[in-house]
Amino acid sequence: MTETISIRPIDGTWVVRAGGAVIGESTNVLELTEGDFSPVLYFPRKDIAMAFLDGNENTSRCPHKGVAQYFNIIAKSGPLVDAAWSYTDPTPQAEEIRDHLAFYTSKVTLEEV
């Protein structure tokens, strides 16, 4: 794994679906790549229906991005635990993802429309 990350805007309109419902749509999505990991899409919080997200006490620390706070998504079928995360105080090299959310694709669907 390299010690650098790369962040770039990606083209298109992207949606986040959770439990079959669209909880966000954005044309301002960022793609973050880090080492050999798969790219991760980050959506601006302003483009997500935050009423469906419930912050919890879970956190993780990345030496390249900082401390991530996790969110449950409240879906009709029940909560999707730790389905999203956000870096509220990212490191300088990850500053672009401040006020953005990323989602586990095993728990939600991300698609270009």
Short mmCIF file of N, CA and C in Angstrom, two decimals:
data_model
loop_
_atom_site.label_atom_id
_atom_site.label_comp_id
_atom_site.label_asym_id
_atom_site.label_seq_id
_atom_site.Cartn_x
_atom_site.Cartn_y
_atom_site.Cartn_z
N MET A 1 0.84 -1.18 0.00
CA MET A 1 0.00 0.00 0.00
C MET A 1 0.89 1.24 0.00
N THR A 2 0.53 2.20 -0.83
CA THR A 2 1.28 3.45 -0.85
C THR A 2 0.78 4.36 0.26
N GLU A 3 1.55 5.40 0.53
CA GLU A 3 1.17 6.33 1.59
C GLU A 3 0.43 7.54 1.05
N THR A 4 0.09 7.53 -0.21
CA THR A 4 -0.61 8.68 -0.77
C THR A 4 -2.01 8.28 -1.20
N ILE A 5 -2.85 9.28 -1.22
CA ILE A 5 -4.20 9.08 -1.73
C ILE A 5 -4.40 10.04 -2.89
N SER A 6 -5.36 9.71 -3.73
CA SER A 6 -5.70 10.55 -4.87
C SER A 6 -7.21 10.80 -4.84
N ILE A 7 -7.60 12.05 -5.00
CA ILE A 7 -9.02 12.42 -4.99
C ILE A 7 -9.30 13.20 -6.25
N ARG A 8 -10.36 12.78 -6.96
CA ARG A 8 -10.71 13.49 -8.20
C ARG A 8 -12.23 13.49 -8.36
N PRO A 9 -12.77 14.54 -8.98
CA PRO A 9 -14.20 14.53 -9.28
C PRO A 9 -14.48 13.51 -10.39
N ILE A 10 -15.65 12.88 -10.34
CA ILE A 10 -16.02 11.97 -11.42
C ILE A 10 -17.25 12.52 -12.13
N ASP A 11 -17.34 12.21 -13.41
CA ASP A 11 -18.44 12.71 -14.23
C ASP A 11 -19.73 11.96 -13.95
N GLY A 12 -20.82 12.57 -14.33
CA GLY A 12 -22.12 11.92 -14.28
C GLY A 12 -22.94 12.27 -13.05
N THR A 13 -24.15 11.75 -13.07
CA THR A 13 -25.07 11.88 -11.95
C THR A 13 -25.12 10.53 -11.26
N TRP A 14 -24.87 10.54 -9.95
CA TRP A 14 -24.80 9.31 -9.16
C TRP A 14 -25.88 9.31 -8.10
N VAL A 15 -26.46 8.13 -7.84
CA VAL A 15 -27.47 8.00 -6.79
C VAL A 15 -27.02 6.96 -5.77
N VAL A 16 -27.55 7.13 -4.56
CA VAL A 16 -27.37 6.18 -3.47
C VAL A 16 -28.75 5.60 -3.18
N ARG A 17 -28.88 4.27 -3.26
CA ARG A 17 -30.13 3.59 -2.93
C ARG A 17 -29.90 2.72 -1.69
N ALA A 18 -30.81 2.87 -0.73
CA ALA A 18 -30.74 2.07 0.49
C ALA A 18 -32.11 1.48 0.74
N GLY A 19 -32.19 0.18 0.86
CA GLY A 19 -33.47 -0.46 1.07
C GLY A 19 -34.45 -0.18 -0.05
N GLY A 20 -33.95 0.06 -1.27
CA GLY A 20 -34.79 0.32 -2.42
C GLY A 20 -35.13 1.79 -2.62
N ALA A 21 -34.88 2.64 -1.63
CA ALA A 21 -35.20 4.07 -1.74
C ALA A 21 -33.96 4.87 -2.10
N VAL A 22 -34.14 5.89 -2.91
CA VAL A 22 -33.05 6.80 -3.23
C VAL A 22 -32.88 7.75 -2.05
N ILE A 23 -31.69 7.75 -1.46
CA ILE A 23 -31.44 8.66 -0.33
C ILE A 23 -30.47 9.78 -0.72
N GLY A 24 -30.01 9.75 -1.95
CA GLY A 24 -29.13 10.82 -2.40
C GLY A 24 -28.90 10.77 -3.89
N GLU A 25 -28.63 11.94 -4.46
CA GLU A 25 -28.31 12.07 -5.87
C GLU A 25 -27.36 13.25 -6.01
N SER A 26 -26.29 13.07 -6.77
CA SER A 26 -25.29 14.12 -6.87
C SER A 26 -24.57 14.11 -8.21
N THR A 27 -24.20 15.31 -8.63
CA THR A 27 -23.31 15.47 -9.79
C THR A 27 -21.93 15.95 -9.31
N ASN A 28 -21.72 15.92 -8.00
CA ASN A 28 -20.47 16.40 -7.41
C ASN A 28 -19.76 15.32 -6.60
N VAL A 29 -19.74 14.11 -7.14
CA VAL A 29 -19.14 12.98 -6.43
C VAL A 29 -17.63 12.98 -6.63
N LEU A 30 -16.92 12.63 -5.56
CA LEU A 30 -15.46 12.51 -5.61
C LEU A 30 -15.07 11.04 -5.53
N GLU A 31 -14.04 10.67 -6.27
CA GLU A 31 -13.50 9.32 -6.21
C GLU A 31 -12.15 9.38 -5.51
N LEU A 32 -12.03 8.59 -4.44
CA LEU A 32 -10.77 8.53 -3.69
C LEU A 32 -10.12 7.18 -3.94
N THR A 33 -8.87 7.21 -4.33
CA THR A 33 -8.10 5.97 -4.47
C THR A 33 -6.95 6.02 -3.48
N GLU A 34 -6.67 4.87 -2.91
CA GLU A 34 -5.61 4.75 -1.90
C GLU A 34 -4.92 3.41 -2.10
N GLY A 35 -3.68 3.47 -2.52
CA GLY A 35 -2.91 2.25 -2.70
C GLY A 35 -3.60 1.26 -3.63
N ASP A 36 -3.64 0.00 -3.19
CA ASP A 36 -4.24 -1.06 -4.00
C ASP A 36 -5.72 -1.28 -3.68
N PHE A 37 -6.29 -0.46 -2.81
CA PHE A 37 -7.71 -0.60 -2.47
C PHE A 37 -8.59 -0.17 -3.63
N SER A 38 -9.80 -0.71 -3.70
CA SER A 38 -10.76 -0.27 -4.71
C SER A 38 -11.11 1.19 -4.47
N PRO A 39 -11.38 1.94 -5.54
CA PRO A 39 -11.78 3.34 -5.37
C PRO A 39 -13.06 3.45 -4.54
N VAL A 40 -13.18 4.54 -3.79
CA VAL A 40 -14.36 4.80 -2.96
C VAL A 40 -14.97 6.11 -3.42
N LEU A 41 -16.31 6.12 -3.56
CA LEU A 41 -17.02 7.33 -3.96
C LEU A 41 -17.48 8.09 -2.72
N TYR A 42 -17.28 9.40 -2.73
CA TYR A 42 -17.69 10.28 -1.64
C TYR A 42 -18.72 11.27 -2.17
N PHE A 43 -19.87 11.31 -1.49
CA PHE A 43 -20.98 12.18 -1.87
C PHE A 43 -21.05 13.38 -0.94
N PRO A 44 -21.27 14.59 -1.47
CA PRO A 44 -21.45 15.73 -0.58
C PRO A 44 -22.65 15.50 0.35
N ARG A 45 -22.49 15.82 1.62
CA ARG A 45 -23.59 15.65 2.57
C ARG A 45 -24.83 16.40 2.12
N LYS A 46 -24.64 17.57 1.50
CA LYS A 46 -25.79 18.37 1.08
C LYS A 46 -26.65 17.66 0.03
N ASP A 47 -26.10 16.64 -0.61
CA ASP A 47 -26.85 15.90 -1.63
C ASP A 47 -27.45 14.59 -1.11
N ILE A 48 -27.33 14.36 0.20
CA ILE A 48 -27.84 13.14 0.83
C ILE A 48 -28.98 13.52 1.77
N ALA A 49 -30.03 12.72 1.79
CA ALA A 49 -31.15 12.94 2.72
C ALA A 49 -30.69 12.51 4.11
N MET A 50 -30.08 13.44 4.82
CA MET A 50 -29.47 13.14 6.12
C MET A 50 -30.49 12.68 7.15
N ALA A 51 -31.76 12.94 6.94
CA ALA A 51 -32.80 12.47 7.87
C ALA A 51 -32.82 10.95 7.96
N PHE A 52 -32.30 10.26 6.94
CA PHE A 52 -32.27 8.80 6.93
C PHE A 52 -30.99 8.24 7.56
N LEU A 53 -30.07 9.12 7.92
CA LEU A 53 -28.81 8.67 8.52
C LEU A 53 -28.77 9.02 10.00
N ASP A 54 -28.28 8.10 10.77
CA ASP A 54 -28.20 8.27 12.21
C ASP A 54 -26.76 8.01 12.62
N GLY A 55 -26.06 9.06 13.03
CA GLY A 55 -24.68 8.90 13.47
C GLY A 55 -24.61 8.00 14.69
N ASN A 56 -23.60 7.19 14.77
CA ASN A 56 -23.42 6.34 15.95
C ASN A 56 -22.05 6.61 16.56
N GLU A 57 -21.69 5.85 17.56
CA GLU A 57 -20.44 6.09 18.28
C GLU A 57 -19.24 5.40 17.65
N ASN A 58 -19.44 4.63 16.60
CA ASN A 58 -18.34 3.88 16.00
C ASN A 58 -17.42 4.80 15.19
N THR A 59 -16.14 4.57 15.34
CA THR A 59 -15.13 5.33 14.60
C THR A 59 -14.02 4.39 14.16
N SER A 60 -13.25 4.85 13.20
CA SER A 60 -12.02 4.15 12.81
C SER A 60 -11.01 5.22 12.44
N ARG A 61 -9.75 4.83 12.43
CA ARG A 61 -8.70 5.80 12.14
C ARG A 61 -7.87 5.33 10.96
N CYS A 62 -7.69 6.23 10.02
CA CYS A 62 -6.83 5.98 8.87
C CYS A 62 -5.67 6.97 8.95
N PRO A 63 -4.44 6.50 8.84
CA PRO A 63 -3.31 7.43 8.93
C PRO A 63 -3.27 8.45 7.80
N HIS A 64 -3.96 8.17 6.70
CA HIS A 64 -3.94 9.06 5.53
C HIS A 64 -5.15 9.99 5.46
N LYS A 65 -6.25 9.60 6.13
CA LYS A 65 -7.48 10.40 6.02
C LYS A 65 -7.96 10.96 7.36
N GLY A 66 -7.61 10.34 8.46
CA GLY A 66 -8.03 10.82 9.78
C GLY A 66 -9.01 9.86 10.43
N VAL A 67 -9.87 10.41 11.30
CA VAL A 67 -10.85 9.61 12.04
C VAL A 67 -12.19 9.67 11.31
N ALA A 68 -12.74 8.49 11.05
CA ALA A 68 -14.05 8.39 10.38
C ALA A 68 -15.13 8.16 11.42
N GLN A 69 -16.24 8.85 11.25
CA GLN A 69 -17.45 8.61 12.06
C GLN A 69 -18.41 7.79 11.20
N TYR A 70 -19.09 6.82 11.83
CA TYR A 70 -19.99 5.94 11.09
C TYR A 70 -21.44 6.32 11.30
N PHE A 71 -22.26 5.92 10.32
CA PHE A 71 -23.68 6.21 10.33
C PHE A 71 -24.47 4.95 10.01
N ASN A 72 -25.61 4.80 10.69
CA ASN A 72 -26.59 3.79 10.33
C ASN A 72 -27.56 4.47 9.37
N ILE A 73 -28.08 3.71 8.42
CA ILE A 73 -29.12 4.22 7.54
C ILE A 73 -30.43 3.60 8.00
N ILE A 74 -31.41 4.45 8.23
CA ILE A 74 -32.73 4.00 8.68
C ILE A 74 -33.57 3.69 7.44
N ALA A 75 -33.74 2.41 7.15
CA ALA A 75 -34.49 1.95 5.98
C ALA A 75 -35.80 1.30 6.44
N LYS A 76 -36.76 1.19 5.53
CA LYS A 76 -38.04 0.54 5.86
C LYS A 76 -37.84 -0.87 6.39
N SER A 77 -36.86 -1.56 5.85
CA SER A 77 -36.61 -2.95 6.24
C SER A 77 -35.83 -3.06 7.56
N GLY A 78 -35.43 -1.92 8.11
CA GLY A 78 -34.66 -1.91 9.36
C GLY A 78 -33.36 -1.16 9.17
N PRO A 79 -32.63 -0.94 10.25
CA PRO A 79 -31.40 -0.16 10.14
C PRO A 79 -30.29 -0.91 9.40
N LEU A 80 -29.56 -0.17 8.60
CA LEU A 80 -28.36 -0.69 7.94
C LEU A 80 -27.19 -0.14 8.76
N VAL A 81 -26.65 -0.99 9.64
CA VAL A 81 -25.67 -0.56 10.63
C VAL A 81 -24.32 -0.26 9.98
N ASP A 82 -23.75 0.87 10.35
CA ASP A 82 -22.44 1.30 9.85
C ASP A 82 -22.38 1.27 8.32
N ALA A 83 -23.44 1.73 7.67
CA ALA A 83 -23.51 1.69 6.21
C ALA A 83 -22.76 2.83 5.55
N ALA A 84 -22.50 3.92 6.30
CA ALA A 84 -21.83 5.08 5.73
C ALA A 84 -20.81 5.61 6.72
N TRP A 85 -19.86 6.36 6.20
CA TRP A 85 -18.88 6.99 7.08
C TRP A 85 -18.47 8.34 6.50
N SER A 86 -17.89 9.17 7.38
CA SER A 86 -17.50 10.51 6.99
C SER A 86 -16.29 10.94 7.81
N TYR A 87 -15.41 11.70 7.19
CA TYR A 87 -14.27 12.29 7.88
C TYR A 87 -14.61 13.75 8.15
N THR A 88 -14.99 14.07 9.39
CA THR A 88 -15.38 15.44 9.71
C THR A 88 -14.19 16.35 9.93
N ASP A 89 -13.04 15.78 10.23
CA ASP A 89 -11.81 16.55 10.41
C ASP A 89 -10.67 15.80 9.73
N PRO A 90 -10.68 15.77 8.39
CA PRO A 90 -9.69 14.95 7.67
C PRO A 90 -8.29 15.53 7.76
N THR A 91 -7.33 14.70 7.40
CA THR A 91 -5.94 15.15 7.31
C THR A 91 -5.83 16.15 6.15
N PRO A 92 -4.76 16.93 6.11
CA PRO A 92 -4.61 17.89 5.02
C PRO A 92 -4.68 17.26 3.62
N GLN A 93 -4.12 16.06 3.45
CA GLN A 93 -4.14 15.45 2.11
C GLN A 93 -5.53 14.93 1.72
N ALA A 94 -6.45 14.85 2.69
CA ALA A 94 -7.81 14.37 2.39
C ALA A 94 -8.85 15.48 2.58
N GLU A 95 -8.41 16.71 2.66
CA GLU A 95 -9.31 17.84 2.94
C GLU A 95 -10.51 17.89 1.99
N GLU A 96 -10.34 17.48 0.75
CA GLU A 96 -11.43 17.53 -0.23
C GLU A 96 -12.64 16.70 0.17
N ILE A 97 -12.46 15.66 1.02
CA ILE A 97 -13.61 14.82 1.38
C ILE A 97 -14.31 15.30 2.65
N ARG A 98 -13.88 16.43 3.21
CA ARG A 98 -14.61 17.03 4.34
C ARG A 98 -16.06 17.27 3.88
N ASP A 99 -17.01 17.04 4.77
CA ASP A 99 -18.43 17.23 4.49
C ASP A 99 -18.95 16.31 3.38
N HIS A 100 -18.31 15.16 3.22
CA HIS A 100 -18.74 14.14 2.27
C HIS A 100 -19.00 12.83 3.02
N LEU A 101 -19.77 11.96 2.40
CA LEU A 101 -20.09 10.64 2.94
C LEU A 101 -19.70 9.57 1.94
N ALA A 102 -19.18 8.47 2.45
CA ALA A 102 -18.93 7.28 1.64
C ALA A 102 -19.83 6.17 2.17
N PHE A 103 -20.10 5.18 1.33
CA PHE A 103 -21.05 4.12 1.67
C PHE A 103 -20.46 2.75 1.36
N TYR A 104 -20.79 1.78 2.20
CA TYR A 104 -20.40 0.40 1.92
C TYR A 104 -21.32 -0.15 0.83
N THR A 105 -20.72 -0.56 -0.28
CA THR A 105 -21.51 -1.06 -1.40
C THR A 105 -22.12 -2.43 -1.10
N SER A 106 -21.73 -3.04 -0.01
CA SER A 106 -22.38 -4.29 0.42
C SER A 106 -23.70 -3.99 1.12
N LYS A 107 -23.94 -2.71 1.46
CA LYS A 107 -25.15 -2.34 2.21
C LYS A 107 -26.06 -1.41 1.43
N VAL A 108 -25.52 -0.70 0.46
CA VAL A 108 -26.31 0.21 -0.40
C VAL A 108 -25.89 -0.01 -1.84
N THR A 109 -26.65 0.59 -2.74
CA THR A 109 -26.33 0.54 -4.16
C THR A 109 -25.93 1.93 -4.61
N LEU A 110 -24.79 2.03 -5.26
CA LEU A 110 -24.34 3.27 -5.86
C LEU A 110 -24.39 3.07 -7.37
N GLU A 111 -25.05 3.99 -8.06
CA GLU A 111 -25.13 3.82 -9.51
C GLU A 111 -25.16 5.14 -10.23
N GLU A 112 -24.59 5.13 -11.42
CA GLU A 112 -24.66 6.29 -12.28
C GLU A 112 -25.97 6.23 -13.07
N VAL A 113 -26.68 7.35 -13.12
CA VAL A 113 -27.97 7.38 -13.83
C VAL A 113 -27.88 8.26 -15.04
#
